[in-house]
Coordinates of C-alpha atoms and ligand atoms in Angstrom, one line a residue:
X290 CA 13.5 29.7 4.7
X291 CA 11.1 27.6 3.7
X292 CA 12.3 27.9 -0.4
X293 CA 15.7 27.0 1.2
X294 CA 14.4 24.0 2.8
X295 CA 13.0 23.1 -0.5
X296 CA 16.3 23.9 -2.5
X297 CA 18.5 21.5 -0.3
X298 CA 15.9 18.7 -0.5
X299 CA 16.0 18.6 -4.7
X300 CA 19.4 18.7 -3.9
X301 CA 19.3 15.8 -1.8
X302 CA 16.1 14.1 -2.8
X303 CA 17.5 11.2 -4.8
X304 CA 19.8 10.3 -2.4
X305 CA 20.5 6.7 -0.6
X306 CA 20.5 7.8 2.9
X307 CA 21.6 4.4 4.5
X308 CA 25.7 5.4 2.6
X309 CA 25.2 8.3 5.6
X310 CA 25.0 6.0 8.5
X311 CA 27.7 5.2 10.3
X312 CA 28.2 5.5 14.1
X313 CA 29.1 8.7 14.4
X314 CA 25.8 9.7 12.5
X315 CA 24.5 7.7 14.4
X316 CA 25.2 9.3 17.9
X317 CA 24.4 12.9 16.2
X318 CA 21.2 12.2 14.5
X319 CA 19.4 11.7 17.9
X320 CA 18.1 13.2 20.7
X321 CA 18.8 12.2 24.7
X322 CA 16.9 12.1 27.7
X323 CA 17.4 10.5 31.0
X324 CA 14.7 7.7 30.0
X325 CA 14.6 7.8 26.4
X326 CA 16.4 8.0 22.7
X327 CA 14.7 9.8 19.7
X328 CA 16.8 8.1 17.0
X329 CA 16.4 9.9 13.4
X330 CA 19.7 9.0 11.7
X331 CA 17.3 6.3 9.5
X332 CA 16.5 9.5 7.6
X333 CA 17.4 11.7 4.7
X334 CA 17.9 14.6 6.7
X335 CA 21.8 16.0 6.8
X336 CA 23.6 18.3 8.6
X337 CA 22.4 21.4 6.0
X338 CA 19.1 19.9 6.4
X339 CA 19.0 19.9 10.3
X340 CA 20.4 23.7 10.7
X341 CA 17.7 24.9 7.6
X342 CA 14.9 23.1 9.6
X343 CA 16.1 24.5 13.0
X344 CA 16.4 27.8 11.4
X345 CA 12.5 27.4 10.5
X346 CA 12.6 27.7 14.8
X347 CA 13.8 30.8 14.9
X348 CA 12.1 32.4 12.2
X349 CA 8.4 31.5 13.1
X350 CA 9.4 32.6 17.0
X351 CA 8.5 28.5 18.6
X352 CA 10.5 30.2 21.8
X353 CA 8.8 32.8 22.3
X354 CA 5.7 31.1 21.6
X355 CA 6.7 28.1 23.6
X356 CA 7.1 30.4 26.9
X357 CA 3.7 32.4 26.5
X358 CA 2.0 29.1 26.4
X359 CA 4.1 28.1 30.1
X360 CA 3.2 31.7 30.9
X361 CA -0.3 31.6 30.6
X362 CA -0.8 34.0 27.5
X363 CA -3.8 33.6 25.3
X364 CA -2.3 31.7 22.4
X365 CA -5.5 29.8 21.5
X366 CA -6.5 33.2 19.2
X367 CA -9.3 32.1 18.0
X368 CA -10.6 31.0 21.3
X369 CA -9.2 33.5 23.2
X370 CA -7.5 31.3 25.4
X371 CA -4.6 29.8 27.6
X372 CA -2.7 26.8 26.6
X373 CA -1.9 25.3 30.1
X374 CA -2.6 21.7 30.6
X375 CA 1.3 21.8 31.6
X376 CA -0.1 23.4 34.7
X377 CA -1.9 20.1 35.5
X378 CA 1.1 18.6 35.9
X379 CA 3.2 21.1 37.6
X380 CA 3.4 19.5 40.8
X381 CA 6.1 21.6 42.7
X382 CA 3.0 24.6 42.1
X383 CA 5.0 26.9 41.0
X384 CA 2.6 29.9 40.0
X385 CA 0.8 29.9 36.8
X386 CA -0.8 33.5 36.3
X387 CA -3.6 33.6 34.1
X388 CA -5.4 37.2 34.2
X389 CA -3.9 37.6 36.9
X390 CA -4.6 35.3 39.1
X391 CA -2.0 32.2 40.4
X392 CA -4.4 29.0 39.0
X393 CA -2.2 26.9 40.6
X394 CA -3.7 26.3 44.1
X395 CA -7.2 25.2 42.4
X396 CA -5.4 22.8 40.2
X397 CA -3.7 21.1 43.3
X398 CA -6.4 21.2 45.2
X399 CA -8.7 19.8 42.5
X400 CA -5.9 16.8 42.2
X401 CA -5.8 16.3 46.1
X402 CA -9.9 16.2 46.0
X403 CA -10.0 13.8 43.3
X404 CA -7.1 11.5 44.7
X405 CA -9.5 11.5 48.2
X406 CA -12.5 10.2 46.1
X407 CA -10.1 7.5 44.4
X408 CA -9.1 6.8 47.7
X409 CA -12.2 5.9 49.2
X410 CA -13.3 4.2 46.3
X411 CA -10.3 2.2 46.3
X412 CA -10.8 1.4 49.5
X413 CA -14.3 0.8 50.0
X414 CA -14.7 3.8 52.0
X415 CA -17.0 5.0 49.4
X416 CA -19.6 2.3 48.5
X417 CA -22.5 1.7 46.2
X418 CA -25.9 0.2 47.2
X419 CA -24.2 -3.0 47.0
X420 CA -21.3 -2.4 48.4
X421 CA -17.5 -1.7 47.8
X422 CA -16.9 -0.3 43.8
X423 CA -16.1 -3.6 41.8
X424 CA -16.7 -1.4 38.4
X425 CA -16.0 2.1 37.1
X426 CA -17.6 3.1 33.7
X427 CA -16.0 6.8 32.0
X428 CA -18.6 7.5 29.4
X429 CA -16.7 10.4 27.6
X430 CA -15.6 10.9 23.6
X431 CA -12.9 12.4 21.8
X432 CA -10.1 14.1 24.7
X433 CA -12.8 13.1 27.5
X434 CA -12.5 9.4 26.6
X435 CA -9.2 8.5 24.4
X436 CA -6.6 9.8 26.7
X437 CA -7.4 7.9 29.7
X438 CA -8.8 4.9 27.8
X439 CA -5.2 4.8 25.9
X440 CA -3.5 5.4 29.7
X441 CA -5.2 2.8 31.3
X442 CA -4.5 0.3 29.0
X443 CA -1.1 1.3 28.9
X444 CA -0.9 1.0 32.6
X445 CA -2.6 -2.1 32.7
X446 CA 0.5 -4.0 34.6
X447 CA 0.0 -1.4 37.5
X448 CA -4.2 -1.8 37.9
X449 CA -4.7 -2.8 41.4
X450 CA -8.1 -0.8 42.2
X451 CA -11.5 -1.6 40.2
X452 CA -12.1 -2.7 36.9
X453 CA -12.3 0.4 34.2
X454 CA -14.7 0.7 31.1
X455 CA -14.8 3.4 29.0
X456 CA -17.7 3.7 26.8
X457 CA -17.7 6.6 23.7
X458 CA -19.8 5.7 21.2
X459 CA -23.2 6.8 20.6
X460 CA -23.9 3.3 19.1
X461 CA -25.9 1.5 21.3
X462 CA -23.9 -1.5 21.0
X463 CA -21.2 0.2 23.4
X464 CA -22.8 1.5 26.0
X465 CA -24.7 -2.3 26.2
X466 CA -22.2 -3.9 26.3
X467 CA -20.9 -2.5 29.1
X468 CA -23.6 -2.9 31.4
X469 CA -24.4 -6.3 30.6
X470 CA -20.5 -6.6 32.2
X471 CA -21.8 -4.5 35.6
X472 CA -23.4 -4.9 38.5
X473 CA -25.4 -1.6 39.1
X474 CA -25.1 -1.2 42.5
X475 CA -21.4 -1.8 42.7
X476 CA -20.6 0.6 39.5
X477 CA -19.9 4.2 39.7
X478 CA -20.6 6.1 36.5
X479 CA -18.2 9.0 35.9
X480 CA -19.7 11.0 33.3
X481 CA -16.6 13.1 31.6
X482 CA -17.3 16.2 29.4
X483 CA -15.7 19.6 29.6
X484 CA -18.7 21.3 28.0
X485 CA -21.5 18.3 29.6
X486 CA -23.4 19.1 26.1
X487 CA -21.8 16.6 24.1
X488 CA -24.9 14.7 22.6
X489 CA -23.2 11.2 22.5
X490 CA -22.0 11.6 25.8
X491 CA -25.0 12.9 27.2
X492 CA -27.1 10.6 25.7
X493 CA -25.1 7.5 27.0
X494 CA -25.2 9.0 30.1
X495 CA -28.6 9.3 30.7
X496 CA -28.7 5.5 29.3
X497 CA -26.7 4.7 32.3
X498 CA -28.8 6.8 34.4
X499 CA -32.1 4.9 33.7
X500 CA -29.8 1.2 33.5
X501 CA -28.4 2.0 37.4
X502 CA -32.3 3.3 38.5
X503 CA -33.5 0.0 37.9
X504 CA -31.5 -1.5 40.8
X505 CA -30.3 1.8 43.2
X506 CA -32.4 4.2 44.9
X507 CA -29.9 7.1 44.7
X508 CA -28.8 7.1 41.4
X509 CA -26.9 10.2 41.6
X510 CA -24.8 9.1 44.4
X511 CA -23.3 6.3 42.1
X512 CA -22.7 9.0 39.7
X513 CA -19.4 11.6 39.0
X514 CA -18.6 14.5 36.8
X515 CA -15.7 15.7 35.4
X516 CA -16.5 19.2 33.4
X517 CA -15.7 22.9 33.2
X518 CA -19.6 23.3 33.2
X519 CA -20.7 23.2 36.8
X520 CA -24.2 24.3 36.2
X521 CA -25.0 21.3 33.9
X522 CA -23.8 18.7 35.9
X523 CA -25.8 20.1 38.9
X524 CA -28.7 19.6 36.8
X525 CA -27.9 16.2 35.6
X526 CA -28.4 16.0 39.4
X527 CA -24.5 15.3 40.5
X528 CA -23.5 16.0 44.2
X529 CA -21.2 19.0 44.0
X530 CA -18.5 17.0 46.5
X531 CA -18.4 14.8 42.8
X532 CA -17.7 16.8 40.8
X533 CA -14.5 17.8 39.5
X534 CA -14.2 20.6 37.9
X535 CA -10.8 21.9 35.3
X536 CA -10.6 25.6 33.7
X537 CA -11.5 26.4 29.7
X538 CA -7.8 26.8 28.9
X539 CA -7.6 23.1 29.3
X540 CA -8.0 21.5 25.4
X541 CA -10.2 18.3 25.0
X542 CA -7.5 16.6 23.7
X543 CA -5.2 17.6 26.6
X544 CA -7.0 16.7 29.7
X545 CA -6.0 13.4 30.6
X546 CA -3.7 14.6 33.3
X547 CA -6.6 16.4 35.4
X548 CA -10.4 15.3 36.4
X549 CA -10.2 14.1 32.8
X550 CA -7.5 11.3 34.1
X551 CA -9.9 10.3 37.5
X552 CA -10.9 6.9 35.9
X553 CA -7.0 6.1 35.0
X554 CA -6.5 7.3 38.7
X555 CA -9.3 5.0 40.2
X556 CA -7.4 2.0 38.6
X557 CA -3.6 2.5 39.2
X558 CA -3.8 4.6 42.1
X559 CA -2.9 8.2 43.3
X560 CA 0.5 7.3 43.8
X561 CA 1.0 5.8 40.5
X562 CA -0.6 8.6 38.3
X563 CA 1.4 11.3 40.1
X564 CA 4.5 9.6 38.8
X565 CA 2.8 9.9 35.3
X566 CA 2.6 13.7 35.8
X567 CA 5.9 13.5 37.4
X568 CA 7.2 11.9 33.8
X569 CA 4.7 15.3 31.9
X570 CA 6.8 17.4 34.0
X571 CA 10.3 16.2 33.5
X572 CA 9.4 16.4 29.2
X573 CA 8.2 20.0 29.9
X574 CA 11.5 20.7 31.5
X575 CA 13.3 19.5 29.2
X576 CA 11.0 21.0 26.6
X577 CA 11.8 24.5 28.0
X578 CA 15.5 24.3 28.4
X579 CA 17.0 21.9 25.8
X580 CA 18.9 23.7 23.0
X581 CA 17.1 23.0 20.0
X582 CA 19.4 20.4 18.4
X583 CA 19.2 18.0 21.8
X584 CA 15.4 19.1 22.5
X585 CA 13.3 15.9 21.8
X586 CA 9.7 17.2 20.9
X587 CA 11.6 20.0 18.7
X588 CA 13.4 17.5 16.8
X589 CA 10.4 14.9 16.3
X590 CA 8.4 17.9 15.4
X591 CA 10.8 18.4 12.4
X592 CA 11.6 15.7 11.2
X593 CA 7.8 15.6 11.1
X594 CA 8.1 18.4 8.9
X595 CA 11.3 17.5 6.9
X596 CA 8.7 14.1 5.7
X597 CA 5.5 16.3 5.4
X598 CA 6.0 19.3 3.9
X599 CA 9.0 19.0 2.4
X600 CA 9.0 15.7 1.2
X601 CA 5.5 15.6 0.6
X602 CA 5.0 12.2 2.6
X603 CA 0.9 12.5 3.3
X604 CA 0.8 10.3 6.2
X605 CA 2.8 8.8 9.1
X606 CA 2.1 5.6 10.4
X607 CA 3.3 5.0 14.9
X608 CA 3.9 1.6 14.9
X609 CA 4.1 0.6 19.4
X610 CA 6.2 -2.6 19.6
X611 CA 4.4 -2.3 23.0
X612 CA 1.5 -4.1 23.0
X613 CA 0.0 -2.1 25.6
X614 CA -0.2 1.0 23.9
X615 CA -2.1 -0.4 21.5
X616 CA -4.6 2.9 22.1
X617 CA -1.8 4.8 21.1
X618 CA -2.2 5.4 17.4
X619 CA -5.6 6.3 17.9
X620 CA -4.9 9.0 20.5
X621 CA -2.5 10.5 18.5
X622 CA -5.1 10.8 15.9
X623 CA -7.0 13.1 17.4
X624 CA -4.2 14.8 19.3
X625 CA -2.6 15.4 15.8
X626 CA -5.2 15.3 14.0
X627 CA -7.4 17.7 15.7
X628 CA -4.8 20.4 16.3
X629 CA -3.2 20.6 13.1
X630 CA -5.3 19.6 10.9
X631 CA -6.4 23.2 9.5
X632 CA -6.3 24.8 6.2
X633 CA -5.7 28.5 7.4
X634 CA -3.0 30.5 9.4
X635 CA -3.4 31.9 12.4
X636 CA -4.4 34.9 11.0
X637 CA -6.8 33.3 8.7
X638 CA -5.3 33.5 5.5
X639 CA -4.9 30.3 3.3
X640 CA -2.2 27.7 4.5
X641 CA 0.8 28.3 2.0
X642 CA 1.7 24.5 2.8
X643 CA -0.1 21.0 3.7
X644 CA -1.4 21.1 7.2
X645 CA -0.4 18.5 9.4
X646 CA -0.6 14.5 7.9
X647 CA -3.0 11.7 8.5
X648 CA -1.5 9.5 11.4
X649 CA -2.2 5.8 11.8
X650 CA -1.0 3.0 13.1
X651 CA -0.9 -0.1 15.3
X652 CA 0.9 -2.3 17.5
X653 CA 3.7 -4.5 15.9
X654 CA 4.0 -7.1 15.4
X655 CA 0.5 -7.3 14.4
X656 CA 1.0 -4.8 11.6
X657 CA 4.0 -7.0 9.8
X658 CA 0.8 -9.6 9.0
X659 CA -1.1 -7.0 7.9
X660 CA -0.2 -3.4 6.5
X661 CA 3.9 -3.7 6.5
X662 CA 3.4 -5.0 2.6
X663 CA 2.7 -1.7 1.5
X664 CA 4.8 0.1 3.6
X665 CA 8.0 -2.2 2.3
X666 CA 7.1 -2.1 -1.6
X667 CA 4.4 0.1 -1.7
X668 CA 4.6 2.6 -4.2
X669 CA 3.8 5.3 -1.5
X670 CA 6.7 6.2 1.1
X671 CA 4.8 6.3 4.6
X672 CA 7.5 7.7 7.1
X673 CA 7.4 5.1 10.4
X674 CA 7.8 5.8 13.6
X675 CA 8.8 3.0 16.0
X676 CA 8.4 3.2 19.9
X677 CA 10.4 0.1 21.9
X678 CA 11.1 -0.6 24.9
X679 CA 14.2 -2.3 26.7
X680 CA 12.3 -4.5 28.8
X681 CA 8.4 -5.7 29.0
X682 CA 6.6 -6.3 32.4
X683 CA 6.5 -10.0 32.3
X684 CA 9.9 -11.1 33.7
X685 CA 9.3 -15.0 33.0
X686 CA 8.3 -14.5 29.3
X687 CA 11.7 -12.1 28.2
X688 CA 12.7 -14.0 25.5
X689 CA 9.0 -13.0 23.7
X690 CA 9.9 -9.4 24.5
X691 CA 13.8 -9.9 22.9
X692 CA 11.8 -11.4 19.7
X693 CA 9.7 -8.3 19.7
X694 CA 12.5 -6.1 20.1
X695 CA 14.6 -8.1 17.2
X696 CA 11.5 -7.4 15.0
X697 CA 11.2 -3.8 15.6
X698 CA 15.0 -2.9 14.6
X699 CA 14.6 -5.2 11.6
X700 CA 12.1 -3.0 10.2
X701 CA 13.6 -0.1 10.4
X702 CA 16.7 -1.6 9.1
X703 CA 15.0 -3.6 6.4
X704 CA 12.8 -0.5 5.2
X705 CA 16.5 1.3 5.2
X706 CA 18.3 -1.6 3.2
X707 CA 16.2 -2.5 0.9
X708 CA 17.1 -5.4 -1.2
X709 CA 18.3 -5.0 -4.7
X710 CA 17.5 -7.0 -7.9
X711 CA 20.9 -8.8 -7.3
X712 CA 20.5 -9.7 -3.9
X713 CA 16.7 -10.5 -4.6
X714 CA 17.9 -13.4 -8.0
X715 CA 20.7 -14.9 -5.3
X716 CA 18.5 -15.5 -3.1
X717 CA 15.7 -17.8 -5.5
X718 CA 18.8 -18.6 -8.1
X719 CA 18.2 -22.5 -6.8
X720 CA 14.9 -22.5 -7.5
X721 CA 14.7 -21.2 -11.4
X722 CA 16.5 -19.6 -14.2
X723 CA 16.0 -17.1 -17.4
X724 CA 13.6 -15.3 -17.7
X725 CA 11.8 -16.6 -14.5
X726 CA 14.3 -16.2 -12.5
X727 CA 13.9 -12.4 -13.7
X728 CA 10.3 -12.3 -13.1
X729 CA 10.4 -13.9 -10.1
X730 CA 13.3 -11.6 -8.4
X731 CA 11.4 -8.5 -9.7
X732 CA 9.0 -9.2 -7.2
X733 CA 11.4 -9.9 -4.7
X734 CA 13.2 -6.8 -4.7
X735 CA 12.6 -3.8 -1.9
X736 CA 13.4 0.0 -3.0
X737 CA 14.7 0.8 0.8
X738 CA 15.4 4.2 1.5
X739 CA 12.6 4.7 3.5
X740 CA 12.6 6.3 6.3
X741 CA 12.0 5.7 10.1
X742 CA 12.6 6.6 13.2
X743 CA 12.7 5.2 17.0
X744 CA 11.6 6.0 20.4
X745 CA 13.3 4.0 22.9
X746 CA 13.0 3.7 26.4
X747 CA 13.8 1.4 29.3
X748 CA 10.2 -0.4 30.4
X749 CA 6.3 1.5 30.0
X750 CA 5.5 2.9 33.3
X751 CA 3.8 5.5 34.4
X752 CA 6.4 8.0 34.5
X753 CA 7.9 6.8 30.9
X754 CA 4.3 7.1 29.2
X755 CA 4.0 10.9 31.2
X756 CA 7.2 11.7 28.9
X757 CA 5.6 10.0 26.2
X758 CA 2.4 11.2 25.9
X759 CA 4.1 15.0 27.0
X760 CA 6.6 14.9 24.0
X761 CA 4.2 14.3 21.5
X762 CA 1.4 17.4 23.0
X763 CA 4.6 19.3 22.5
X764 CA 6.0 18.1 19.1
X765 CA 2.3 18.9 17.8
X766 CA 2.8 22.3 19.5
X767 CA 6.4 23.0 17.6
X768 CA 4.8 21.9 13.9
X769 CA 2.4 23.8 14.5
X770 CA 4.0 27.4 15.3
X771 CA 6.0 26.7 12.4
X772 CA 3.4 25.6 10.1
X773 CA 1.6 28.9 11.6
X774 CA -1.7 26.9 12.8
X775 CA -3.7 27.2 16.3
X776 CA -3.4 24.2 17.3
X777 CA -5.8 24.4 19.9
X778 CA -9.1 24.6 18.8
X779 CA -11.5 22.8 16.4
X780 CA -13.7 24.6 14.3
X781 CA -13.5 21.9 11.8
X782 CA -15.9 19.4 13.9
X783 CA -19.1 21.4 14.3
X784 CA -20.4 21.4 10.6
X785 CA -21.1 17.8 11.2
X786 CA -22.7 18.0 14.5
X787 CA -25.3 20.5 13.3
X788 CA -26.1 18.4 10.5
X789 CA -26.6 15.8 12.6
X790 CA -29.1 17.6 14.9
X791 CA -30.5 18.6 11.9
X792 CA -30.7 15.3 10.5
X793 CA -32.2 13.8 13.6
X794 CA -35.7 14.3 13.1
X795 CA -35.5 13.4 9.7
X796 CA -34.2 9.9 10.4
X797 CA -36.9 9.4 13.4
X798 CA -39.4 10.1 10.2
X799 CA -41.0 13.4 12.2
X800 CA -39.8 15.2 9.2
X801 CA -39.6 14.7 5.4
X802 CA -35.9 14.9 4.1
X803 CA -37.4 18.1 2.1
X804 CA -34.1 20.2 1.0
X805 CA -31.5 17.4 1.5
X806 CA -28.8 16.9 -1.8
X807 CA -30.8 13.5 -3.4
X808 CA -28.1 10.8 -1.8
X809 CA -28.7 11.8 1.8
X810 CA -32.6 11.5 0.6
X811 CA -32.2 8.3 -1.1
X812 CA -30.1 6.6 2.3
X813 CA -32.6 8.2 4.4
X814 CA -35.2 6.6 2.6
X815 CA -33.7 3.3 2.3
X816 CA -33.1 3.2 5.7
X817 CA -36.4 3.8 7.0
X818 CA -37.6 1.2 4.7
X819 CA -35.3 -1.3 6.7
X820 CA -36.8 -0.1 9.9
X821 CA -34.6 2.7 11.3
X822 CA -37.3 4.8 11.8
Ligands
F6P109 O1 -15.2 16.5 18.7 C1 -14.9 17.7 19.2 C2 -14.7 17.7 20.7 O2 -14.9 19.0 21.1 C3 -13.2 17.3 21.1 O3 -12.3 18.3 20.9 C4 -13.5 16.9 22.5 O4 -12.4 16.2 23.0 C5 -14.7 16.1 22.4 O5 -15.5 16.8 21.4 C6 -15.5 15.9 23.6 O6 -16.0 17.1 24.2 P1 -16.5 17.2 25.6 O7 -15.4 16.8 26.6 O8 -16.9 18.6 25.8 O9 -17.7 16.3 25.7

């Protein structure tokens, strides 16, 4: 299938794709919801293309696949593990079985306990030293951090409970900053780590630990966990009735809509984040009983494909003109990133194809004055993909959001069009002539035929950003049955780690940098000279 694929595209490879377009492409290159449009007719796929592509479906068994994971089969291999962060947002409880047991009354129960706790904080009925929560800090990385720090910025029109921080790095300068925004006896610390081992996490937390004992008594009691490791966070010395606790077959990277998701709770409210699980759900449904050609994450996951690894388009750059998912580019990273970003199979032989591309991005319009150059007349294609919506949040200042809109169809139309060396010497014939003129309108002139597509949807709320943020778990999902990765677990991040433990002692100048290539050396010893030490 795959040598087919590759057939048709040298067939097609050359081609203008913009002489396709015309309304009635238009209307079929797309894929419907009852919120949102997938547009992909500003691409060089065709109608062969689309049925060789969907073909790859059927051939690398994405439905069967697709329903063991809803099932609560062990698809994470190399884990042995479920795949169900859907259950988190299955909200009618419908059972879940894994090994034999329904995990669906622990999940709702977990959601109602933690909805209780962002209750009383809300309201006061839970209360620091000094009174009613003014501040909540998340100190979590990777999953435990970017999903709900890219939510809650996201939902930022709907905050109405207390302020939200969310502090990652191990760099001192984020942690401090934070604090120096807080009053300790009005903050409540929710330390978030499914394993609790994490060494940047733990060691912020335990910053924030010794910060709050300055000015509380009962440190702990300003203190929550959110972890599958109950017996750590009992001896980090956190009250059981505060800690919320999710299953292993919950990823990192999709736990936002469980305990993971509390501090994104705390600040819009119960109500509202059960509409964004609501909006999770209705893409899962949708997911599992679209056919493939009108199923949205399917046909995002191959056009994904169709610019990867056929084309041979290395990266792909999500480009919000929604200035509050600015976060967005950088949770896709690891969401993408991290789950198929392997160079075996399943069944660990060598990939026979590129693994999944580098994705980056930020919000336009911001990234027409920055990165757009290369994009336009680069001599690199980067596949873009746009995400609009119909209306912003601020009603008095529409005519910004129309000028946003205007500027997100004209790049996708201008990286489409082009402009050719005729249109490009019209346009500066005024100003010079000869050989000039030639020079000058060489510069001018934009290849086009590059590709883009666009996510549109009425207005960001919670339930629209559930569909969102559900479309693209599942579009990394489909590539990555076909591609034939587990896109579930991340072997690829520990080398690092245990270097760094390694390194640790070295750097603190307990130990000489004895065995260590003679760069490391050399920066180790050039940094101790400057004090790091
Ligand atoms: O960096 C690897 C990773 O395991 C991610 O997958 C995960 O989201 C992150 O670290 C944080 O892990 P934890 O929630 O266990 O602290």
């Amino acid at each position: 299938m795959w040598d087919k694929l590759r057939a048709h595209h040298a067939k097609v490879a050359e081609r203008r794709f913009d002489s396709m377009l015309d309304t009635a492409r238009a209307a079929d290159f797309m894929a419907q919801t009852s919120d949102m449009r997938f547009d992909y007719a500003k691409t060089n796929i065709d109608e062969t293309g689309r049925k060789l592509l969907i073909e790859l479906l059927d051939v690398t068994g994405v439905a069967a696949k697709r329903d063991a994971m809803f099932s609560g089969a062990a698809i994470n291999e190399t884990e042995g593990r479920a795949v169900l962060h859907t259950a988190l947002r299955n909200l009618d409880g419908d059972p879940v079985i894994v090994d034999g047991q329904d995990v669906m009354p622990e999940v709702l129960e977990t959601l109602a306990r933690m909805e209780g706790f962002a209750n009383d904080v809300r309201s006061g009925a839970y209360q620091g030293q000094g009174g009613k929560i003014t501040d909540v800090i998340n100190i979590g990385i990777g999953g435990s951090d970017l999903g709900p720090a890219m939510a809650a910025l996201a939902l930022a029109p709907y905050h109405d409970g207390p302020r939200c921080h969310f502090v990652s790095n191990v760099d001192p300068a984020d942690i401090a900053q934070v604090l120096r925004a807080c009053d300790p006896t009005t903050t409540l610390v929710i330390v978030a780590s499914k394993t609790f081992t994490t060494i940047e996490t733990m060691t912020n937390a335990r910053t924030a630990q010794a910060w709050m004992g300055e000015a509380v008594k009962d440190t702990g009691a300003q203190f929550a966990a959110l972890s599958t490791a109950e017996d750590k966070t009992a001896a980090f010395g956190i009250d059981p009735s505060r800690v919320f606790g999710f299953a292993d077959w919950v990823g990192g990277r999709y736990s936002m809509w469980g305990p993971i998701g509390l501090s994104l709770m705390m600040a819009v409210g119960p109500e509202a984040f059960r509409a964004f699980l609501r909006g999770g759900q209705a893409m899962d449904r949708h997911f599992q009983a679209a056919d493939w050609q009108d199923n949205m994450p399917v046909m995002l996951a191959l056009v994904g494909i169709w610019h990867n690894q056929i084309r041979g388009y290395a990266t792909r750059a999500v480009l919000p003109y929604d200035n509050n998912l600015s976060r967005l580019p950088a949770y896709l990273q690891q969401l993408e990133m991290e789950s198929n970003g392997k160079g075996v199979s399943m069944d660990g032989t060598t990939l026979p194809h590129e693994s999944g591309p580098v994705v980056w991005g930020e919000p336009g319009t911001n990234g027409q004055h920055a990165f757009y150059q290369l994009i336009h007349q680069g001599t690199r294609v980067v596949p873009c993909e746009f995400l609009v919506a119909a209306r912003g949040h601020e009603d008095d200042l529409h005519h910004q959001h129309q000028l946003l809109v205007a500027n997100c169809l004209a790049q996708s139309e201008a990286l489409m069009r082009g402009r050719d060396l005729d249109e490009a010497r019209a346009k500066i014939a005024d100003k010079c002539t000869g050989a000039e003129l030639e020079r000058q309108a060489r510069h001018r002139v934009f290849t086009g035929n590059r590709p883009s597509t666009t996510l549109a949807y009425p207005k960001l709320t919670p339930e629209v950003l559930g569909q969102i943020i559900a479309l693209y778990e599942h579009r990394v999902f489909v590539e990555g049955v076909v591609l034939g990765i587990n896109s579930y677990d991340q072997w690829g991040v520990e080398l690092g780690k245990e270097l760094a433990t390694a390194l640790q002692p070295v750097v603190e100048g307990q130990e000489a940098p004895d065995g260590k290539d003679g760069s490391t050396a050399a920066l180790v010893q050039f940094l101790q000279s400057h004090g790091v030490s």
